GROMACS .gro file of C-alpha atoms in nm:
model
  322
    1UNK     CA    1 -11.919  11.739 -15.312
    2UNK     CA    2 -11.539  11.573 -15.343
    3UNK     CA    3 -11.449  11.301 -15.082
    4UNK     CA    4 -11.116  11.130 -15.176
    5UNK     CA    5 -10.904  10.884 -15.012
    6UNK     CA    6 -10.591  10.761 -15.196
    7UNK     CA    7 -10.290  10.568 -15.116
    8UNK     CA    8  -9.964  10.521 -15.304
    9UNK     CA    9  -9.648  10.396 -15.134
   10UNK     CA   10  -9.610  10.012 -15.231
   11UNK     CA   11  -9.454   9.989 -14.871
   12UNK     CA   12  -9.768  10.009 -14.709
   13UNK     CA   13  -9.898   9.708 -14.536
   14UNK     CA   14 -10.205   9.521 -14.577
   15UNK     CA   15 -10.409   9.710 -14.286
   16UNK     CA   16 -10.429  10.009 -14.539
   17UNK     CA   17 -10.547   9.780 -14.804
   18UNK     CA   18 -10.829   9.674 -14.593
   19UNK     CA   19 -10.883  10.071 -14.480
   20UNK     CA   20 -10.945  10.156 -14.816
   21UNK     CA   21 -11.215   9.903 -14.858
   22UNK     CA   22 -11.378  10.019 -14.552
   23UNK     CA   23 -11.345  10.389 -14.592
   24UNK     CA   24 -11.526  10.333 -14.925
   25UNK     CA   25 -11.820  10.172 -14.759
   26UNK     CA   26 -11.816  10.446 -14.501
   27UNK     CA   27 -11.792  10.717 -14.721
   28UNK     CA   28 -12.079  10.596 -14.959
   29UNK     CA   29 -12.278  10.496 -14.609
   30UNK     CA   30 -12.234  10.868 -14.498
   31UNK     CA   31 -12.373  11.020 -14.815
   32UNK     CA   32 -12.716  11.189 -14.807
   33UNK     CA   33 -12.860  10.982 -15.081
   34UNK     CA   34 -12.669  10.705 -15.254
   35UNK     CA   35 -12.841  10.813 -15.574
   36UNK     CA   36 -12.634  11.097 -15.578
   37UNK     CA   37 -12.316  10.927 -15.538
   38UNK     CA   38 -12.046  10.849 -15.823
   39UNK     CA   39 -11.786  10.611 -15.734
   40UNK     CA   40 -11.428  10.693 -15.880
   41UNK     CA   41 -11.193  10.430 -15.865
   42UNK     CA   42 -10.844  10.572 -15.970
   43UNK     CA   43 -10.500  10.489 -16.002
   44UNK     CA   44 -10.321  10.720 -15.824
   45UNK     CA   45 -10.330  11.071 -15.664
   46UNK     CA   46  -9.967  11.168 -15.650
   47UNK     CA   47  -9.874  11.115 -16.029
   48UNK     CA   48  -9.843  11.447 -16.191
   49UNK     CA   49 -10.059  11.340 -16.462
   50UNK     CA   50 -10.341  11.180 -16.249
   51UNK     CA   51 -10.367  11.488 -16.042
   52UNK     CA   52 -10.482  11.656 -16.372
   53UNK     CA   53 -10.713  11.380 -16.430
   54UNK     CA   54 -10.862  11.372 -16.077
   55UNK     CA   55 -10.910  11.746 -16.060
   56UNK     CA   56 -11.139  11.715 -16.412
   57UNK     CA   57 -11.312  11.453 -16.206
   58UNK     CA   58 -11.347  11.675 -15.897
   59UNK     CA   59 -11.465  11.993 -16.119
   60UNK     CA   60 -11.724  11.776 -16.316
   61UNK     CA   61 -11.864  11.643 -15.996
   62UNK     CA   62 -11.911  11.975 -15.860
   63UNK     CA   63 -12.100  12.096 -16.175
   64UNK     CA   64 -12.322  11.805 -16.200
   65UNK     CA   65 -12.406  11.829 -15.809
   66UNK     CA   66 -12.294  11.462 -15.700
   67UNK     CA   67 -12.103  11.318 -15.420
   68UNK     CA   68 -11.795  11.218 -15.560
   69UNK     CA   69 -11.630  10.889 -15.341
   70UNK     CA   70 -11.290  10.873 -15.483
   71UNK     CA   71 -11.067  10.578 -15.363
   72UNK     CA   72 -10.734  10.443 -15.521
   73UNK     CA   73 -10.567  10.118 -15.465
   74UNK     CA   74 -10.346  10.063 -15.180
   75UNK     CA   75 -10.041  10.042 -15.382
   76UNK     CA   76  -9.917  10.060 -15.760
   77UNK     CA   77 -10.110   9.815 -15.993
   78UNK     CA   78 -10.325   9.658 -15.652
   79UNK     CA   79 -10.605   9.512 -15.870
   80UNK     CA   80 -10.758   9.311 -15.531
   81UNK     CA   81 -10.805   9.654 -15.356
   82UNK     CA   82 -10.954   9.779 -15.675
   83UNK     CA   83 -11.206   9.473 -15.699
   84UNK     CA   84 -11.301   9.521 -15.339
   85UNK     CA   85 -11.384   9.883 -15.345
   86UNK     CA   86 -11.560   9.807 -15.643
   87UNK     CA   87 -11.779   9.552 -15.476
   88UNK     CA   88 -11.830   9.802 -15.188
   89UNK     CA   89 -11.986  10.054 -15.413
   90UNK     CA   90 -12.213   9.799 -15.597
   91UNK     CA   91 -12.328   9.693 -15.257
   92UNK     CA   92 -12.385  10.044 -15.103
   93UNK     CA   93 -12.584  10.131 -15.426
   94UNK     CA   94 -12.365  10.397 -15.613
   95UNK     CA   95 -12.576  10.572 -15.883
   96UNK     CA   96 -12.287  10.506 -16.117
   97UNK     CA   97 -11.901  10.387 -16.098
   98UNK     CA   98 -11.609  10.544 -16.290
   99UNK     CA   99 -11.270  10.303 -16.322
  100UNK     CA  100 -10.945  10.363 -16.405
  101UNK     CA  101 -10.838   9.977 -16.420
  102UNK     CA  102 -10.517   9.870 -16.293
  103UNK     CA  103 -10.589   9.571 -16.481
  104UNK     CA  104 -10.808   9.567 -16.795
  105UNK     CA  105 -10.907   9.167 -16.776
  106UNK     CA  106 -10.889   9.160 -16.424
  107UNK     CA  107 -11.157   9.420 -16.326
  108UNK     CA  108 -11.395   9.283 -16.589
  109UNK     CA  109 -11.579   9.057 -16.329
  110UNK     CA  110 -11.654   9.343 -16.102
  111UNK     CA  111 -11.785   9.568 -16.389
  112UNK     CA  112 -11.998   9.275 -16.533
  113UNK     CA  113 -12.170   9.256 -16.175
  114UNK     CA  114 -12.222   9.643 -16.166
  115UNK     CA  115 -12.354   9.637 -16.515
  116UNK     CA  116 -12.607   9.337 -16.430
  117UNK     CA  117 -12.706   9.523 -16.121
  118UNK     CA  118 -12.797   9.843 -16.327
  119UNK     CA  119 -12.519  10.040 -16.201
  120UNK     CA  120 -12.360  10.229 -16.517
  121UNK     CA  121 -11.971  10.168 -16.531
  122UNK     CA  122 -11.756  10.427 -16.727
  123UNK     CA  123 -11.388  10.328 -16.770
  124UNK     CA  124 -11.157  10.626 -16.761
  125UNK     CA  125 -10.816  10.610 -16.929
  126UNK     CA  126 -10.792  10.240 -16.962
  127UNK     CA  127 -11.017  10.027 -17.115
  128UNK     CA  128 -11.190   9.684 -16.999
  129UNK     CA  129 -11.139   9.370 -17.157
  130UNK     CA  130 -11.415   9.070 -17.104
  131UNK     CA  131 -11.691   9.307 -17.023
  132UNK     CA  132 -11.891   9.604 -17.173
  133UNK     CA  133 -11.919   9.942 -16.992
  134UNK     CA  134 -12.143  10.236 -17.070
  135UNK     CA  135 -11.869  10.457 -17.194
  136UNK     CA  136 -11.481  10.441 -17.228
  137UNK     CA  137 -11.341  10.776 -17.183
  138UNK     CA  138 -11.000  10.824 -17.289
  139UNK     CA  139 -10.731  10.869 -17.566
  140UNK     CA  140 -10.687  10.701 -17.853
  141UNK     CA  141 -10.377  10.562 -17.734
  142UNK     CA  142 -10.283  10.338 -18.025
  143UNK     CA  143 -10.320  10.615 -18.250
  144UNK     CA  144 -10.141  10.877 -18.038
  145UNK     CA  145  -9.884  10.656 -18.010
  146UNK     CA  146  -9.817  10.613 -18.374
  147UNK     CA  147  -9.808  10.982 -18.383
  148UNK     CA  148  -9.543  10.969 -18.065
  149UNK     CA  149  -9.336  10.723 -18.290
  150UNK     CA  150  -9.346  10.929 -18.588
  151UNK     CA  151  -9.229  11.201 -18.426
  152UNK     CA  152  -8.968  11.034 -18.215
  153UNK     CA  153  -8.820  10.901 -18.549
  154UNK     CA  154  -8.767  11.246 -18.695
  155UNK     CA  155  -8.553  11.339 -18.395
  156UNK     CA  156  -8.248  11.069 -18.458
  157UNK     CA  157  -8.077  10.906 -18.746
  158UNK     CA  158  -8.177  10.561 -18.884
  159UNK     CA  159  -7.937  10.304 -18.737
  160UNK     CA  160  -7.919  10.483 -18.378
  161UNK     CA  161  -8.032  10.279 -18.092
  162UNK     CA  162  -8.307  10.382 -17.844
  163UNK     CA  163  -8.465  10.267 -17.530
  164UNK     CA  164  -8.841  10.251 -17.490
  165UNK     CA  165  -9.001  10.242 -17.148
  166UNK     CA  166  -9.288  10.076 -17.161
  167UNK     CA  167  -9.611  10.076 -16.919
  168UNK     CA  168  -9.796   9.788 -16.755
  169UNK     CA  169  -9.870   9.514 -17.027
  170UNK     CA  170 -10.153   9.380 -16.845
  171UNK     CA  171 -10.342   9.712 -16.942
  172UNK     CA  172 -10.486   9.806 -17.261
  173UNK     CA  173 -10.340  10.147 -17.222
  174UNK     CA  174  -9.989   9.995 -17.179
  175UNK     CA  175 -10.046   9.741 -17.495
  176UNK     CA  176 -10.149  10.035 -17.735
  177UNK     CA  177  -9.887  10.263 -17.640
  178UNK     CA  178  -9.635  10.014 -17.687
  179UNK     CA  179  -9.745   9.855 -18.010
  180UNK     CA  180  -9.849  10.209 -18.156
  181UNK     CA  181  -9.503  10.330 -18.102
  182UNK     CA  182  -9.306  10.048 -18.210
  183UNK     CA  183  -9.510  10.003 -18.531
  184UNK     CA  184  -9.444  10.381 -18.626
  185UNK     CA  185  -9.086  10.403 -18.508
  186UNK     CA  186  -8.953  10.101 -18.690
  187UNK     CA  187  -9.150  10.163 -19.005
  188UNK     CA  188  -8.956  10.513 -19.014
  189UNK     CA  189  -8.607  10.388 -18.857
  190UNK     CA  190  -8.601  10.016 -18.965
  191UNK     CA  191  -8.220  10.005 -18.886
  192UNK     CA  192  -8.261  10.159 -18.503
  193UNK     CA  193  -8.267   9.909 -18.195
  194UNK     CA  194  -8.519   9.973 -17.961
  195UNK     CA  195  -8.437   9.830 -17.603
  196UNK     CA  196  -8.723   9.813 -17.383
  197UNK     CA  197  -8.743   9.880 -17.024
  198UNK     CA  198  -9.031   9.707 -16.862
  199UNK     CA  199  -9.244   9.875 -16.570
  200UNK     CA  200  -9.580   9.882 -16.435
  201UNK     CA  201  -9.606  10.247 -16.441
  202UNK     CA  202  -9.347  10.315 -16.180
  203UNK     CA  203  -9.106  10.573 -16.207
  204UNK     CA  204  -8.847  10.406 -16.022
  205UNK     CA  205  -8.851  10.123 -16.238
  206UNK     CA  206  -8.804  10.353 -16.504
  207UNK     CA  207  -8.514  10.532 -16.382
  208UNK     CA  208  -8.335  10.175 -16.269
  209UNK     CA  209  -8.396  10.029 -16.587
  210UNK     CA  210  -8.263  10.334 -16.806
  211UNK     CA  211  -7.981  10.380 -16.578
  212UNK     CA  212  -7.864   9.973 -16.628
  213UNK     CA  213  -7.847  10.006 -17.005
  214UNK     CA  214  -7.698  10.345 -16.992
  215UNK     CA  215  -7.425  10.189 -16.792
  216UNK     CA  216  -7.381   9.923 -17.051
  217UNK     CA  217  -7.440  10.126 -17.363
  218UNK     CA  218  -7.276  10.487 -17.458
  219UNK     CA  219  -7.469  10.494 -17.771
  220UNK     CA  220  -7.820  10.544 -17.697
  221UNK     CA  221  -7.971  10.846 -17.867
  222UNK     CA  222  -8.303  10.846 -17.721
  223UNK     CA  223  -8.535  10.760 -17.437
  224UNK     CA  224  -8.909  10.737 -17.540
  225UNK     CA  225  -9.169  10.680 -17.268
  226UNK     CA  226  -9.514  10.553 -17.255
  227UNK     CA  227  -9.618  10.784 -16.971
  228UNK     CA  228  -9.458  11.105 -16.824
  229UNK     CA  229  -9.392  10.935 -16.500
  230UNK     CA  230  -9.132  10.714 -16.687
  231UNK     CA  231  -8.991  11.041 -16.867
  232UNK     CA  232  -8.920  11.222 -16.533
  233UNK     CA  233  -8.760  10.855 -16.440
  234UNK     CA  234  -8.539  10.867 -16.738
  235UNK     CA  235  -8.436  11.245 -16.642
  236UNK     CA  236  -8.345  11.127 -16.304
  237UNK     CA  237  -8.120  10.847 -16.459
  238UNK     CA  238  -7.962  11.102 -16.712
  239UNK     CA  239  -7.867  11.338 -16.416
  240UNK     CA  240  -7.741  11.060 -16.195
  241UNK     CA  241  -7.496  10.951 -16.477
  242UNK     CA  242  -7.398  11.279 -16.523
  243UNK     CA  243  -7.573  11.368 -16.872
  244UNK     CA  244  -7.695  11.724 -16.951
  245UNK     CA  245  -8.032  11.840 -17.100
  246UNK     CA  246  -8.007  11.767 -17.454
  247UNK     CA  247  -7.734  11.490 -17.458
  248UNK     CA  248  -8.021  11.224 -17.501
  249UNK     CA  249  -8.327  11.303 -17.716
  250UNK     CA  250  -8.636  11.270 -17.472
  251UNK     CA  251  -9.002  11.196 -17.578
  252UNK     CA  252  -9.266  11.156 -17.336
  253UNK     CA  253  -9.630  11.059 -17.332
  254UNK     CA  254  -9.896  11.237 -17.111
  255UNK     CA  255  -9.845  11.623 -17.113
  256UNK     CA  256  -9.805  11.605 -16.744
  257UNK     CA  257  -9.678  11.922 -16.582
  258UNK     CA  258  -9.360  11.826 -16.473
  259UNK     CA  259  -9.257  11.684 -16.819
  260UNK     CA  260  -9.347  12.023 -16.984
  261UNK     CA  261  -9.141  12.233 -16.729
  262UNK     CA  262  -8.876  11.971 -16.805
  263UNK     CA  263  -8.924  12.044 -17.176
  264UNK     CA  264  -8.883  12.428 -17.089
  265UNK     CA  265  -8.545  12.306 -16.944
  266UNK     CA  266  -8.413  12.176 -17.243
  267UNK     CA  267  -8.464  11.774 -17.125
  268UNK     CA  268  -8.782  11.676 -17.330
  269UNK     CA  269  -8.785  11.714 -17.697
  270UNK     CA  270  -9.137  11.622 -17.777
  271UNK     CA  271  -9.456  11.499 -17.596
  272UNK     CA  272  -9.794  11.361 -17.718
  273UNK     CA  273  -9.976  11.507 -17.447
  274UNK     CA  274 -10.335  11.357 -17.351
  275UNK     CA  275 -10.606  11.615 -17.252
  276UNK     CA  276 -10.567  11.474 -16.909
  277UNK     CA  277 -10.828  11.703 -16.737
  278UNK     CA  278 -11.075  11.641 -16.992
  279UNK     CA  279 -11.055  11.281 -16.908
  280UNK     CA  280 -11.156  11.293 -16.569
  281UNK     CA  281 -11.411  11.577 -16.645
  282UNK     CA  282 -11.576  11.379 -16.928
  283UNK     CA  283 -11.551  11.079 -16.725
  284UNK     CA  284 -11.755  11.196 -16.463
  285UNK     CA  285 -11.981  11.386 -16.655
  286UNK     CA  286 -12.066  11.064 -16.839
  287UNK     CA  287 -12.099  10.884 -16.515
  288UNK     CA  288 -12.348  11.132 -16.380
  289UNK     CA  289 -12.570  11.133 -16.705
  290UNK     CA  290 -12.598  10.788 -16.714
  291UNK     CA  291 -12.666  10.781 -16.352
  292UNK     CA  292 -12.982  10.996 -16.442
  293UNK     CA  293 -13.072  10.754 -16.726
  294UNK     CA  294 -12.966  10.957 -17.021
  295UNK     CA  295 -12.796  10.826 -17.293
  296UNK     CA  296 -12.420  10.858 -17.324
  297UNK     CA  297 -12.164  10.782 -17.599
  298UNK     CA  298 -12.003  10.446 -17.575
  299UNK     CA  299 -11.674  10.604 -17.678
  300UNK     CA  300 -11.550  10.939 -17.577
  301UNK     CA  301 -11.209  11.037 -17.734
  302UNK     CA  302 -11.074  11.322 -17.530
  303UNK     CA  303 -10.795  11.394 -17.785
  304UNK     CA  304 -10.435  11.498 -17.762
  305UNK     CA  305 -10.192  11.756 -17.828
  306UNK     CA  306  -9.837  11.751 -17.978
  307UNK     CA  307  -9.614  11.924 -17.737
  308UNK     CA  308  -9.286  12.051 -17.859
  309UNK     CA  309  -9.059  12.336 -17.755
  310UNK     CA  310  -9.226  12.544 -18.017
  311UNK     CA  311  -9.587  12.486 -17.901
  312UNK     CA  312  -9.536  12.422 -17.529
  313UNK     CA  313  -9.629  12.770 -17.432
  314UNK     CA  314  -9.978  12.731 -17.605
  315UNK     CA  315 -10.037  12.403 -17.443
  316UNK     CA  316  -9.912  12.535 -17.105
  317UNK     CA  317 -10.193  12.828 -17.130
  318UNK     CA  318 -10.472  12.581 -17.282
  319UNK     CA  319 -10.430  12.361 -16.961
  320UNK     CA  320 -10.333  12.580 -16.681
  321UNK     CA  321  -9.976  12.472 -16.651
  322UNK     CA  322  -9.772  12.793 -16.485
   0.00000   0.00000   0.00000
């Protein structure tokens, strides 16, 4: 069974934050047997990439015969509601918890409490700093970001400046993707300036930051992105300023469906795709196995696929993008 409750709008008021906590308790309380309940604390229900991850989680729960109680934060990056939902799941006796932390260090106290209570915790997509988890299911973000940086370097000449749109630097995911990209790209194009647009995985922040730089610089050759919400924000910025597909090279990270469609339209030139569905699927499978007392691998690398215009059809068929 899939029971999902999500809120994404950053303008939502406090009562929705409190509702998310209450709903988590109510849903798990209504389950026939708490020992069949897997808590799933995700980051988003509306981002195209996270929709693919969440679908994998849903399908795994159905196959495993467990009840998936899925709750997202009240707004983007809201650690406090993730912590409160986590505490409710622990108090209600969930069999296991899968979490995609909005803050790698900030979630650690709740993870420690759950593990101490004998509740297995599986980190999905983003690691936990300062606490041990039962398993970490994700892409090797640093390694894949180095591939992204190396591929990006082949698309421009040394000395041409680029924009890099970051992810949240409070999360290991954001840190590793930034560090890997800059290391590989700078090694190949040492004379190319990198202008950073900081975001907290917010596509509007990406759009506004890219527009601001493009308004002041006419020599930008590429926009590289830490995630495909940033890729779509960059496309929106380019369109607003009158650029056409191909005028500026675009490089993405995720393999989200909207970015792959944009690649077909000529906007995106390379995308290091996470196997998004597999992250959700393998994460919940690991949580269910751990709940049954089975041994699970402490690190499950879900791999990646380099998507280019010549490989996009293969990737699309592989992951079911129409």
